[in-house]
PDB file of C-alpha atoms in Angstrom:
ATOM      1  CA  UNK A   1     122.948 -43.400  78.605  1.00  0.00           C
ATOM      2  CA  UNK A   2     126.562 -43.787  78.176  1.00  0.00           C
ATOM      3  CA  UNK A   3     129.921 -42.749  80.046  1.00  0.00           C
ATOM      4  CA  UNK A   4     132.778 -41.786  78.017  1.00  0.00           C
ATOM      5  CA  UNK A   5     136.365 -41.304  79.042  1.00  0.00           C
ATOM      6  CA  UNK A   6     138.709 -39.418  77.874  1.00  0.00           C
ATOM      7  CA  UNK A   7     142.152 -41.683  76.943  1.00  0.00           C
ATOM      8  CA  UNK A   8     144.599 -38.827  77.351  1.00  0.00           C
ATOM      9  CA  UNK A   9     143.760 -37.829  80.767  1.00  0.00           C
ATOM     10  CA  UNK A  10     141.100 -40.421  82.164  1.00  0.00           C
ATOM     11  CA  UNK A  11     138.495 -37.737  83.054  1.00  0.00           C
ATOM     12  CA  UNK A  12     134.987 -39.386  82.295  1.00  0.00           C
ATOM     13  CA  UNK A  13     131.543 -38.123  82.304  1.00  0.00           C
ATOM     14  CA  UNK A  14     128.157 -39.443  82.124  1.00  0.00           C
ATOM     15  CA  UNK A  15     125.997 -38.400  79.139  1.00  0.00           C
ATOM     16  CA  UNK A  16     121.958 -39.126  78.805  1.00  0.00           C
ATOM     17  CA  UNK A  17     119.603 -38.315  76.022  1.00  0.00           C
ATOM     18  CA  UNK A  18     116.166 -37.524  76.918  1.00  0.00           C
ATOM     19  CA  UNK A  19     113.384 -37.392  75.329  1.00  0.00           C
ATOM     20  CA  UNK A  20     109.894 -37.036  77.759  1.00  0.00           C
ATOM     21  CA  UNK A  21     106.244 -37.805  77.096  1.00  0.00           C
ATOM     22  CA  UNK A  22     104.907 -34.757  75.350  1.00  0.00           C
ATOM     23  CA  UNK A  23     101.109 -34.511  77.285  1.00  0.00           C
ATOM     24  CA  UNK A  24     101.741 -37.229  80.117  1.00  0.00           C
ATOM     25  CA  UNK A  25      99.811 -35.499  83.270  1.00  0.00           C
ATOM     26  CA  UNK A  26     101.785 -37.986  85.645  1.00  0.00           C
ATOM     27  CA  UNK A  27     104.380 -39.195  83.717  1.00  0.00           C
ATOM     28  CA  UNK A  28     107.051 -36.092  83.612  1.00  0.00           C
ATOM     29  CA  UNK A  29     107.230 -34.875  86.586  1.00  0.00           C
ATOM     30  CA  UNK A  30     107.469 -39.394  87.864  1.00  0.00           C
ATOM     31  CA  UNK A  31     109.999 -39.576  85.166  1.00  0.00           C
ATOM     32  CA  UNK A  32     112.221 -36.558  86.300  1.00  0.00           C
ATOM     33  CA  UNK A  33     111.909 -37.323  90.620  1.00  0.00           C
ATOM     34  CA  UNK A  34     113.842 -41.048  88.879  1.00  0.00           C
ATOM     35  CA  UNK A  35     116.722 -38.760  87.293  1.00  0.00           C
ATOM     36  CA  UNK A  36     117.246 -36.962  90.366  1.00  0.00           C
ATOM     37  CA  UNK A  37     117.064 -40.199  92.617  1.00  0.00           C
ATOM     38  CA  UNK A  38     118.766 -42.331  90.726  1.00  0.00           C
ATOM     39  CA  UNK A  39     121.146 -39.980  89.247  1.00  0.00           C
ATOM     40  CA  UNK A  40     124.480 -41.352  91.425  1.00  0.00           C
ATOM     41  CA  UNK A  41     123.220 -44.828  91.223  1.00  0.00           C
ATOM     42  CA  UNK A  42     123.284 -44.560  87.262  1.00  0.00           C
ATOM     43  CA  UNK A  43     126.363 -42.152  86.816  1.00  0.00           C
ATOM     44  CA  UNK A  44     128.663 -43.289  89.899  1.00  0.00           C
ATOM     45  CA  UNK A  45     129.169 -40.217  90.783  1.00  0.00           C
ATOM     46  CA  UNK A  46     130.315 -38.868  87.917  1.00  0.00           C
ATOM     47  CA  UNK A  47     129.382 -35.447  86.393  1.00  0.00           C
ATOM     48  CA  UNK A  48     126.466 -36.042  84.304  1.00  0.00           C
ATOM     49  CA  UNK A  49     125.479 -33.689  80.649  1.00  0.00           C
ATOM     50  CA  UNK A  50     121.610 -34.709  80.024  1.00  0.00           C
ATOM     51  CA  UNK A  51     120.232 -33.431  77.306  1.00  0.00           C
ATOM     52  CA  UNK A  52     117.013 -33.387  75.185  1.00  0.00           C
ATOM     53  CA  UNK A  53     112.857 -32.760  74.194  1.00  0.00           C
ATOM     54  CA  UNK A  54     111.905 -32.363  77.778  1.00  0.00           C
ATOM     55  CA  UNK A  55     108.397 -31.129  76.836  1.00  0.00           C
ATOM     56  CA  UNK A  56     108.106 -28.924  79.463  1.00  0.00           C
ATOM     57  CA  UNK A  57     108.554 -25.202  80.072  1.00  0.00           C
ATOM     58  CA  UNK A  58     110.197 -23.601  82.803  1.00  0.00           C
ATOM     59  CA  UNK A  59     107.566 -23.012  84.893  1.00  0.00           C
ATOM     60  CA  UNK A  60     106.025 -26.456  85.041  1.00  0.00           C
ATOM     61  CA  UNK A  61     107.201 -28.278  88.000  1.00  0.00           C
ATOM     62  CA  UNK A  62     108.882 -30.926  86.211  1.00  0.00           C
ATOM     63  CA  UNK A  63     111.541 -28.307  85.592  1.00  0.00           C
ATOM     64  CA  UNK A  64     111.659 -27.495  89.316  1.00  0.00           C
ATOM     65  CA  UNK A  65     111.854 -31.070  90.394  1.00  0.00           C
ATOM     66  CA  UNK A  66     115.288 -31.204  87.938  1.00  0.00           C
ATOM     67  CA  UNK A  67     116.982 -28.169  89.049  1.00  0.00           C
ATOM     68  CA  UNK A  68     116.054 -28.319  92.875  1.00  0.00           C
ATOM     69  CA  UNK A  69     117.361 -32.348  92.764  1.00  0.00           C
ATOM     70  CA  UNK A  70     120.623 -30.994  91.462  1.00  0.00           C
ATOM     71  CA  UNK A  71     120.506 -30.584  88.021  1.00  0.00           C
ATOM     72  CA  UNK A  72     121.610 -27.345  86.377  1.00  0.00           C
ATOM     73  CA  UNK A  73     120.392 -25.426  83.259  1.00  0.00           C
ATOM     74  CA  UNK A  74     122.818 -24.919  81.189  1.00  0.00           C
ATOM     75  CA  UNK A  75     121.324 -21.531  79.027  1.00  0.00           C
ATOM     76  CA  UNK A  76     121.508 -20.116  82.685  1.00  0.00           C
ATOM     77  CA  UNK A  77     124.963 -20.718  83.623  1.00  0.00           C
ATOM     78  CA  UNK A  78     126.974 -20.473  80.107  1.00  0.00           C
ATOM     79  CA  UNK A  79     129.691 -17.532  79.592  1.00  0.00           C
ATOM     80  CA  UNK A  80     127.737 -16.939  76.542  1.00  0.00           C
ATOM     81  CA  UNK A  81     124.320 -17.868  75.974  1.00  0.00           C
ATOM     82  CA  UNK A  82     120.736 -17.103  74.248  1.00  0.00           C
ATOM     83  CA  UNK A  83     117.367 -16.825  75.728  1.00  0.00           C
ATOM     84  CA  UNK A  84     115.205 -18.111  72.377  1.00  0.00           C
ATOM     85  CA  UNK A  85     112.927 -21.236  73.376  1.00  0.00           C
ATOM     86  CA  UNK A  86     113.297 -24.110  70.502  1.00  0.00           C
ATOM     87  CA  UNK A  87     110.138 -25.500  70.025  1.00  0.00           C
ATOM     88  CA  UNK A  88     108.618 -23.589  66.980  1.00  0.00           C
ATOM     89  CA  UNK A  89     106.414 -26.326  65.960  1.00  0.00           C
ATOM     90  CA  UNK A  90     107.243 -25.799  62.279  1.00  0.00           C
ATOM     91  CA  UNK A  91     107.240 -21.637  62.763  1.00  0.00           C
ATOM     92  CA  UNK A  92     103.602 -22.014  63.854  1.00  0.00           C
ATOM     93  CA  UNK A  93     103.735 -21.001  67.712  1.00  0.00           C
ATOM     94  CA  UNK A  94     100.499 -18.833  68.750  1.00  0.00           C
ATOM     95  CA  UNK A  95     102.625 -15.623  69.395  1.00  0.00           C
ATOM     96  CA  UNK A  96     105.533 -16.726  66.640  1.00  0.00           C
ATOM     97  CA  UNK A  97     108.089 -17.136  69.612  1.00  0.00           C
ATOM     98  CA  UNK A  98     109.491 -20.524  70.048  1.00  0.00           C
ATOM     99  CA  UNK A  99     109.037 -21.904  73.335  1.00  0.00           C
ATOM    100  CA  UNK A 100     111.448 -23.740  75.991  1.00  0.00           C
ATOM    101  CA  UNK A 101     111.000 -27.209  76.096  1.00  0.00           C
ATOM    102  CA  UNK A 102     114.762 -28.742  74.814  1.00  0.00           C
ATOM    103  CA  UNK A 103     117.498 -28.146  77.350  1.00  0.00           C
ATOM    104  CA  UNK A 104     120.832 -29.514  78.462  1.00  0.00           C
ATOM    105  CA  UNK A 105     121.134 -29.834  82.300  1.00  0.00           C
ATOM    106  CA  UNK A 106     124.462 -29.996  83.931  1.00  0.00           C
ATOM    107  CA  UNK A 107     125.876 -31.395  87.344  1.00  0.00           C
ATOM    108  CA  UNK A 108     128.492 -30.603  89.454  1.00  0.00           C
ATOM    109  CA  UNK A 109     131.854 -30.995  87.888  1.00  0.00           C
ATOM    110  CA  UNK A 110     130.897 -28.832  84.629  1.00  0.00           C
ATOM    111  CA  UNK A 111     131.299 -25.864  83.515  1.00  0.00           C
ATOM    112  CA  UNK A 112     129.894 -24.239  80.293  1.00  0.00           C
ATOM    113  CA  UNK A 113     131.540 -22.145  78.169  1.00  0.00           C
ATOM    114  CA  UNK A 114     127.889 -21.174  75.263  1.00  0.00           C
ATOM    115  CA  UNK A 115     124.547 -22.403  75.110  1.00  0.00           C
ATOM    116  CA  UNK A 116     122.717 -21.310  71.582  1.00  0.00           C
ATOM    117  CA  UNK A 117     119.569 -22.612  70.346  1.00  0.00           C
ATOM    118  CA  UNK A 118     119.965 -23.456  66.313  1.00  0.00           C
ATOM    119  CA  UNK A 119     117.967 -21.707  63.763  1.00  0.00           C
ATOM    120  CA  UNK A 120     117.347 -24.363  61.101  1.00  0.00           C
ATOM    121  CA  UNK A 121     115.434 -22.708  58.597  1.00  0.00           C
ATOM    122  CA  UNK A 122     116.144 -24.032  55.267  1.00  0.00           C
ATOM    123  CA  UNK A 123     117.018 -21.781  52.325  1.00  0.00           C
ATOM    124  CA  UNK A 124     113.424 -22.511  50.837  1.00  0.00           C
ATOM    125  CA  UNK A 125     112.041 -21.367  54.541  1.00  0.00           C
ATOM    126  CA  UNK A 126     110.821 -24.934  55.862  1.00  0.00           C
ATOM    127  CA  UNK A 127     112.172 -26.218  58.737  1.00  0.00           C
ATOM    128  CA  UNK A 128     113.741 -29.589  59.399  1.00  0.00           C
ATOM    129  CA  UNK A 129     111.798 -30.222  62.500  1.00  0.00           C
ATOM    130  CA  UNK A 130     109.323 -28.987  65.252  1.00  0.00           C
ATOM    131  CA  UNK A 131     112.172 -28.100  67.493  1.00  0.00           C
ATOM    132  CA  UNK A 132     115.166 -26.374  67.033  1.00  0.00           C
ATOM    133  CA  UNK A 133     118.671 -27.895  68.101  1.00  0.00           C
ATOM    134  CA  UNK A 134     120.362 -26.838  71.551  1.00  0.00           C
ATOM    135  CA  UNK A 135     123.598 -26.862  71.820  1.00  0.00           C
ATOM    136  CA  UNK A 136     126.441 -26.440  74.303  1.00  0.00           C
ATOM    137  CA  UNK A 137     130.059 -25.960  74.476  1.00  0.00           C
ATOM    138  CA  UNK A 138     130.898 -27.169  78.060  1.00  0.00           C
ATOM    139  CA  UNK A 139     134.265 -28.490  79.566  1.00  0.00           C
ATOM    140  CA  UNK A 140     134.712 -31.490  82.239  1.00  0.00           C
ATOM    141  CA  UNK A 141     136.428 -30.002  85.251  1.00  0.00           C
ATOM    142  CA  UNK A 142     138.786 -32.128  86.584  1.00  0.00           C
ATOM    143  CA  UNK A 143     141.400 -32.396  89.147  1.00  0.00           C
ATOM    144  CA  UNK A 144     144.258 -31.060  87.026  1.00  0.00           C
ATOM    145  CA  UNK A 145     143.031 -29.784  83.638  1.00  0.00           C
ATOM    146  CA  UNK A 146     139.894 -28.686  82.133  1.00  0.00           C
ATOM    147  CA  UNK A 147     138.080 -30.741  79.403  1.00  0.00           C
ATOM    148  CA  UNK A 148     136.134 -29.537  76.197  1.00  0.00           C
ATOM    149  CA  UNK A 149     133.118 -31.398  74.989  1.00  0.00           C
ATOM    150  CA  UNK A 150     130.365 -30.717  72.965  1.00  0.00           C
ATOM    151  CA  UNK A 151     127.150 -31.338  73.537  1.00  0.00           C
ATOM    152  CA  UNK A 152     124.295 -31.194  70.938  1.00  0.00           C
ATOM    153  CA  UNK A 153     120.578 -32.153  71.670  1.00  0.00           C
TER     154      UNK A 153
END
């Protein structure tokens, strides 16, 4: 985890990568109840980006733990966004559609602008990894002015 701070205008944020226990019975949904209760212990209160290879779907109730304890998906709040799942586990999903498992929640005190989901198909057709990248545009809302960052996961 890390906060950042902008020099120009002093508006900070609190960024976490994530990266959860792909078959852990327990273990998510234990590991996501600690982001939500320790969320303004970790980030003082500040808005928080976390983003990563949850390894969960939205239906499992790891996902519902997160967004009921405050945390919002991004794909379902951006301006623009896309509704393709990343997870293509190397363009061999049963079905051939990818499926959710990478996401970038949001708090309060964000707002985002696009959410897309990155097609990385080489030009030979492999691709660099099991998942696809997410990405976000989303801006810091402060007091005064509106911040853009960019989040990639």
């Amino acid at each position: 985890w890390v906060k950042l701070k902008d020099k120009e205008t002093g508006s900070a944020f609190f960024a976490m990568p994530i990266h959860l226990a792909p078959e852990s019975g327990s273990v998510r949904p234990n590991g996501c109840r600690m982001l939500v209760e320790r969320r303004e212990e970790l980030s003082g209160g500040l808005p928080v980006i976390m983003g990563g290879d949850y390894n969960f779907g939205l239906t499992e109730n790891s996902y519902t733990i997160l967004t009921e304890g405050g945390y919002v998906d991004s794909r379902f709040v951006a301006e623009n966004t896309t509704y393709d799942g990343s997870f293509q586990n190397f363009g061999n999903v049963e079905g051939g559609k990818a499926l959710f498992c990478d996401y970038i929640f949001t708090t309060e005190g964000i707002q985002v602008e696009s959410f897309a989901v990155v097609d990385d198909i080489t030009s030979d057709g492999a691709h660099a990894s099991d998942h696809n990248p997410v990405t976000a545009v989303i801006y810091i809302v402060g007091n005064c002015e509106t911040h853009r960052v960019r989040s990639q996961s």
